[in-house]
Amino acid sequence: MSRNPSSILLVEDDASLRTLLAEELEVDGYRVSCAGTAEEGRRLAMESDADLIVSDLRLPDGDGLSILRQLQAGGASVPFIIITAFGTVDQAVEALKAGADDFLTKPLSTDHLRLKIKRLLAHAAVTSELARYKSQTTEDNSLGLVGESRAMMQLRNEIKQVARSQAAVLVSGESGTGKELVARAIHDESDRRNRPFIPVNCAGIPQELMESEFFGHEAGAFTGAKSARRGLFAEADGGTLLLDEIGEMPLALQAKLLRVLQEGTIKPVGADQEEKVDVRIIAATHQDLIKAVEQGSFREDLYYRLETLTLFVPPLRERGDDVDLLAMHFLQDSARRHNRGFLQLSEVASQILSDYPFPGNVRELGSAIERAVTFCDGDMILPEHLPARIRKRQTDTPEARPGLPTGKLADWPTLEQVQQDYVGRVISAVDGNKRRAAQILGVNRRTLYRWLDSEKDEAND
């Protein structure tokens, strides 16, 4: 989702450090422009359209924050990293308050800098994509459904086509995929948009009350009916009635629903005359209604009346990068409701979410982000803030579990041998790229070189 390669502006007055950092970043595939003074940095910041800026706090002719302030004054928002000496940490904290995204202290760890750059660019890319998506949603009425996967684009097109009709619609999909949002989008796209949209969960109404709840009743129609009551169909007159979990509706009521679809009339409990209603029915279910028809729990004639216009809401595991967009959407929404400031997903947490299949779909993702925001004390969502079931799956997958030795305990390898074997596998997997191997292993390159030298020494003994 991000532009490639990304452009970085590096502002550092130490020429040797500036050259070293530029070479490191260029090796990583970034386009790097350099400046040695605040004045030159301000000029390049306005001219180069950098995706990210790294600046020393103290420069010969001022400070790096002047570059940030100039960008802010111009309305630009660019990820900004401040580099500071050990003695100016307090100033760095002030820099964060002024709008910088992060800071590093000298002596500088290039690995740490590169990791922060990668995280900030990834976050900026997702944020930009989400903002662009929301802008499109506002401009071209993209229905308020977050996601740009092929499946979601197709679903939006189908919603717009279905919305032009007055016929009943069946929305199918797994639990938690957002079937009610789809139903509401159909209503909002239709010429009924200014009339009521009433969702009702068929599984949440006791069977003995269903007929009265849907069709209303006359005063005295049954014990306790002291006054007449309008039913859901009458309340939705002129608009849309969503019957969620339609498969839970009892057969007797299904017959009455079929009459509403065929004749456009309802008969309140205890009434002598039928009433005309103008209601569009949208039914939603996670069940296999064909199987329900075969089992006799769902009317065949009602099924075929509903399935003429069927929309399928895809599960989250089939929506690719939509997980990132949805996670950012939920993160921003939850942070706002919790009165939290800027929050972002760490790279590892984002990867864990992307790898998880989400059997509970979008609803489960939203709940996971809500939990993470609740338990996060800082400004970064880390893996430990996510639900245990999501973290656990990453370590439970066969490819994530190292093979355990078998046979006699005396034949089991030492910890050092296991380490050497694993390091060797990682280096092989990255085609000998020691920088990448060190990143995966979570160590700096000096440690990795020490391990490799140790292996050579043992081999020569």
PDB file of N, CA and C in Angstrom, residues 21 24-25 28 104 108-118 434-439 442-449:
ATOM      1  N   LEU A  21      24.844   6.695   7.610  1.00  0.00           N
ATOM      2  CA  LEU A  21      23.399   6.466   7.654  1.00  0.00           C
ATOM      3  C   LEU A  21      22.802   6.441   6.248  1.00  0.00           C
ATOM      4  N   GLU A  24      23.551   3.091   4.658  1.00  0.00           N
ATOM      5  CA  GLU A  24      22.737   2.032   5.255  1.00  0.00           C
ATOM      6  C   GLU A  24      21.309   2.080   4.712  1.00  0.00           C
ATOM      7  N   LEU A  25      20.744   3.270   4.630  1.00  0.00           N
ATOM      8  CA  LEU A  25      19.359   3.406   4.185  1.00  0.00           C
ATOM      9  C   LEU A  25      19.224   3.113   2.693  1.00  0.00           C
ATOM     10  N   ASP A  28      18.977  -0.471   2.080  1.00  0.00           N
ATOM     11  CA  ASP A  28      17.631  -0.963   2.360  1.00  0.00           C
ATOM     12  C   ASP A  28      16.627  -0.601   1.272  1.00  0.00           C
ATOM     13  N   LEU A 104      15.796   9.141  18.825  1.00  0.00           N
ATOM     14  CA  LEU A 104      16.870   8.193  19.124  1.00  0.00           C
ATOM     15  C   LEU A 104      18.021   8.966  19.759  1.00  0.00           C
ATOM     16  N   LEU A 108      24.375   6.209  18.032  1.00  0.00           N
ATOM     17  CA  LEU A 108      23.208   5.751  17.309  1.00  0.00           C
ATOM     18  C   LEU A 108      23.336   4.299  16.888  1.00  0.00           C
ATOM     19  N   SER A 109      22.276   3.515  17.113  1.00  0.00           N
ATOM     20  CA  SER A 109      22.190   2.148  16.592  1.00  0.00           C
ATOM     21  C   SER A 109      21.504   2.213  15.236  1.00  0.00           C
ATOM     22  N   THR A 110      22.239   1.891  14.188  1.00  0.00           N
ATOM     23  CA  THR A 110      21.642   1.968  12.849  1.00  0.00           C
ATOM     24  C   THR A 110      20.511   0.959  12.696  1.00  0.00           C
ATOM     25  N   ASP A 111      20.648  -0.201  13.336  1.00  0.00           N
ATOM     26  CA  ASP A 111      19.579  -1.203  13.262  1.00  0.00           C
ATOM     27  C   ASP A 111      18.301  -0.664  13.895  1.00  0.00           C
ATOM     28  N   HIS A 112      18.469   0.013  15.024  1.00  0.00           N
ATOM     29  CA  HIS A 112      17.305   0.583  15.711  1.00  0.00           C
ATOM     30  C   HIS A 112      16.665   1.664  14.853  1.00  0.00           C
ATOM     31  N   LEU A 113      17.469   2.512  14.246  1.00  0.00           N
ATOM     32  CA  LEU A 113      16.950   3.559  13.384  1.00  0.00           C
ATOM     33  C   LEU A 113      16.186   2.961  12.212  1.00  0.00           C
ATOM     34  N   ARG A 114      16.762   1.960  11.582  1.00  0.00           N
ATOM     35  CA  ARG A 114      16.123   1.353  10.414  1.00  0.00           C
ATOM     36  C   ARG A 114      14.795   0.708  10.780  1.00  0.00           C
ATOM     37  N   LEU A 115      14.735   0.102  11.957  1.00  0.00           N
ATOM     38  CA  LEU A 115      13.491  -0.515  12.415  1.00  0.00           C
ATOM     39  C   LEU A 115      12.413   0.541  12.655  1.00  0.00           C
ATOM     40  N   LYS A 116      12.805   1.655  13.287  1.00  0.00           N
ATOM     41  CA  LYS A 116      11.839   2.722  13.532  1.00  0.00           C
ATOM     42  C   LYS A 116      11.354   3.323  12.220  1.00  0.00           C
ATOM     43  N   ILE A 117      12.256   3.501  11.269  1.00  0.00           N
ATOM     44  CA  ILE A 117      11.863   4.031   9.965  1.00  0.00           C
ATOM     45  C   ILE A 117      10.854   3.103   9.294  1.00  0.00           C
ATOM     46  N   LYS A 118      11.146   1.813   9.344  1.00  0.00           N
ATOM     47  CA  LYS A 118      10.251   0.844   8.713  1.00  0.00           C
ATOM     48  C   LYS A 118       8.864   0.892   9.342  1.00  0.00           C
ATOM     49  N   LYS A 434      23.336 -11.065   6.203  1.00  0.00           N
ATOM     50  CA  LYS A 434      23.529 -11.047   7.658  1.00  0.00           C
ATOM     51  C   LYS A 434      22.750  -9.922   8.330  1.00  0.00           C
ATOM     52  N   ARG A 435      22.552  -8.821   7.638  1.00  0.00           N
ATOM     53  CA  ARG A 435      21.761  -7.742   8.227  1.00  0.00           C
ATOM     54  C   ARG A 435      20.329  -8.209   8.464  1.00  0.00           C
ATOM     55  N   ARG A 436      19.752  -8.876   7.438  1.00  0.00           N
ATOM     56  CA  ARG A 436      18.380  -9.374   7.569  1.00  0.00           C
ATOM     57  C   ARG A 436      18.314 -10.484   8.609  1.00  0.00           C
ATOM     58  N   ALA A 437      19.328 -11.349   8.646  1.00  0.00           N
ATOM     59  CA  ALA A 437      19.349 -12.437   9.628  1.00  0.00           C
ATOM     60  C   ALA A 437      19.374 -11.885  11.049  1.00  0.00           C
ATOM     61  N   ALA A 438      20.170 -10.836  11.267  1.00  0.00           N
ATOM     62  CA  ALA A 438      20.245 -10.241  12.602  1.00  0.00           C
ATOM     63  C   ALA A 438      18.896  -9.662  13.010  1.00  0.00           C
ATOM     64  N   GLN A 439      18.181  -9.073  12.046  1.00  0.00           N
ATOM     65  CA  GLN A 439      16.855  -8.536  12.349  1.00  0.00           C
ATOM     66  C   GLN A 439      15.906  -9.643  12.788  1.00  0.00           C
ATOM     67  N   GLY A 442      16.723 -10.922  16.178  1.00  0.00           N
ATOM     68  CA  GLY A 442      16.528  -9.958  17.249  1.00  0.00           C
ATOM     69  C   GLY A 442      17.821  -9.549  17.938  1.00  0.00           C
ATOM     70  N   VAL A 443      18.950  -9.592  17.212  1.00  0.00           N
ATOM     71  CA  VAL A 443      20.239  -9.201  17.786  1.00  0.00           C
ATOM     72  C   VAL A 443      20.897  -8.213  16.834  1.00  0.00           C
ATOM     73  N   ASN A 444      21.925  -7.515  17.323  1.00  0.00           N
ATOM     74  CA  ASN A 444      22.652  -6.644  16.406  1.00  0.00           C
ATOM     75  C   ASN A 444      23.679  -7.465  15.637  1.00  0.00           C
ATOM     76  N   ARG A 445      24.224  -6.851  14.598  1.00  0.00           N
ATOM     77  CA  ARG A 445      25.125  -7.619  13.726  1.00  0.00           C
ATOM     78  C   ARG A 445      26.421  -8.016  14.424  1.00  0.00           C
ATOM     79  N   ARG A 446      26.848  -7.191  15.389  1.00  0.00           N
ATOM     80  CA  ARG A 446      28.076  -7.568  16.102  1.00  0.00           C
ATOM     81  C   ARG A 446      27.886  -8.894  16.840  1.00  0.00           C
ATOM     82  N   THR A 447      26.702  -9.058  17.467  1.00  0.00           N
ATOM     83  CA  THR A 447      26.412 -10.325  18.167  1.00  0.00           C
ATOM     84  C   THR A 447      26.367 -11.477  17.175  1.00  0.00           C
ATOM     85  N   LEU A 448      25.724 -11.263  16.037  1.00  0.00           N
ATOM     86  CA  LEU A 448      25.647 -12.318  15.031  1.00  0.00           C
ATOM     87  C   LEU A 448      27.038 -12.708  14.543  1.00  0.00           C
ATOM     88  N   TYR A 449      27.893 -11.711  14.258  1.00  0.00           N
ATOM     89  CA  TYR A 449      29.252 -12.013  13.808  1.00  0.00           C
ATOM     90  C   TYR A 449      30.024 -12.785  14.881  1.00  0.00           C
TER      91      TYR A 449
END
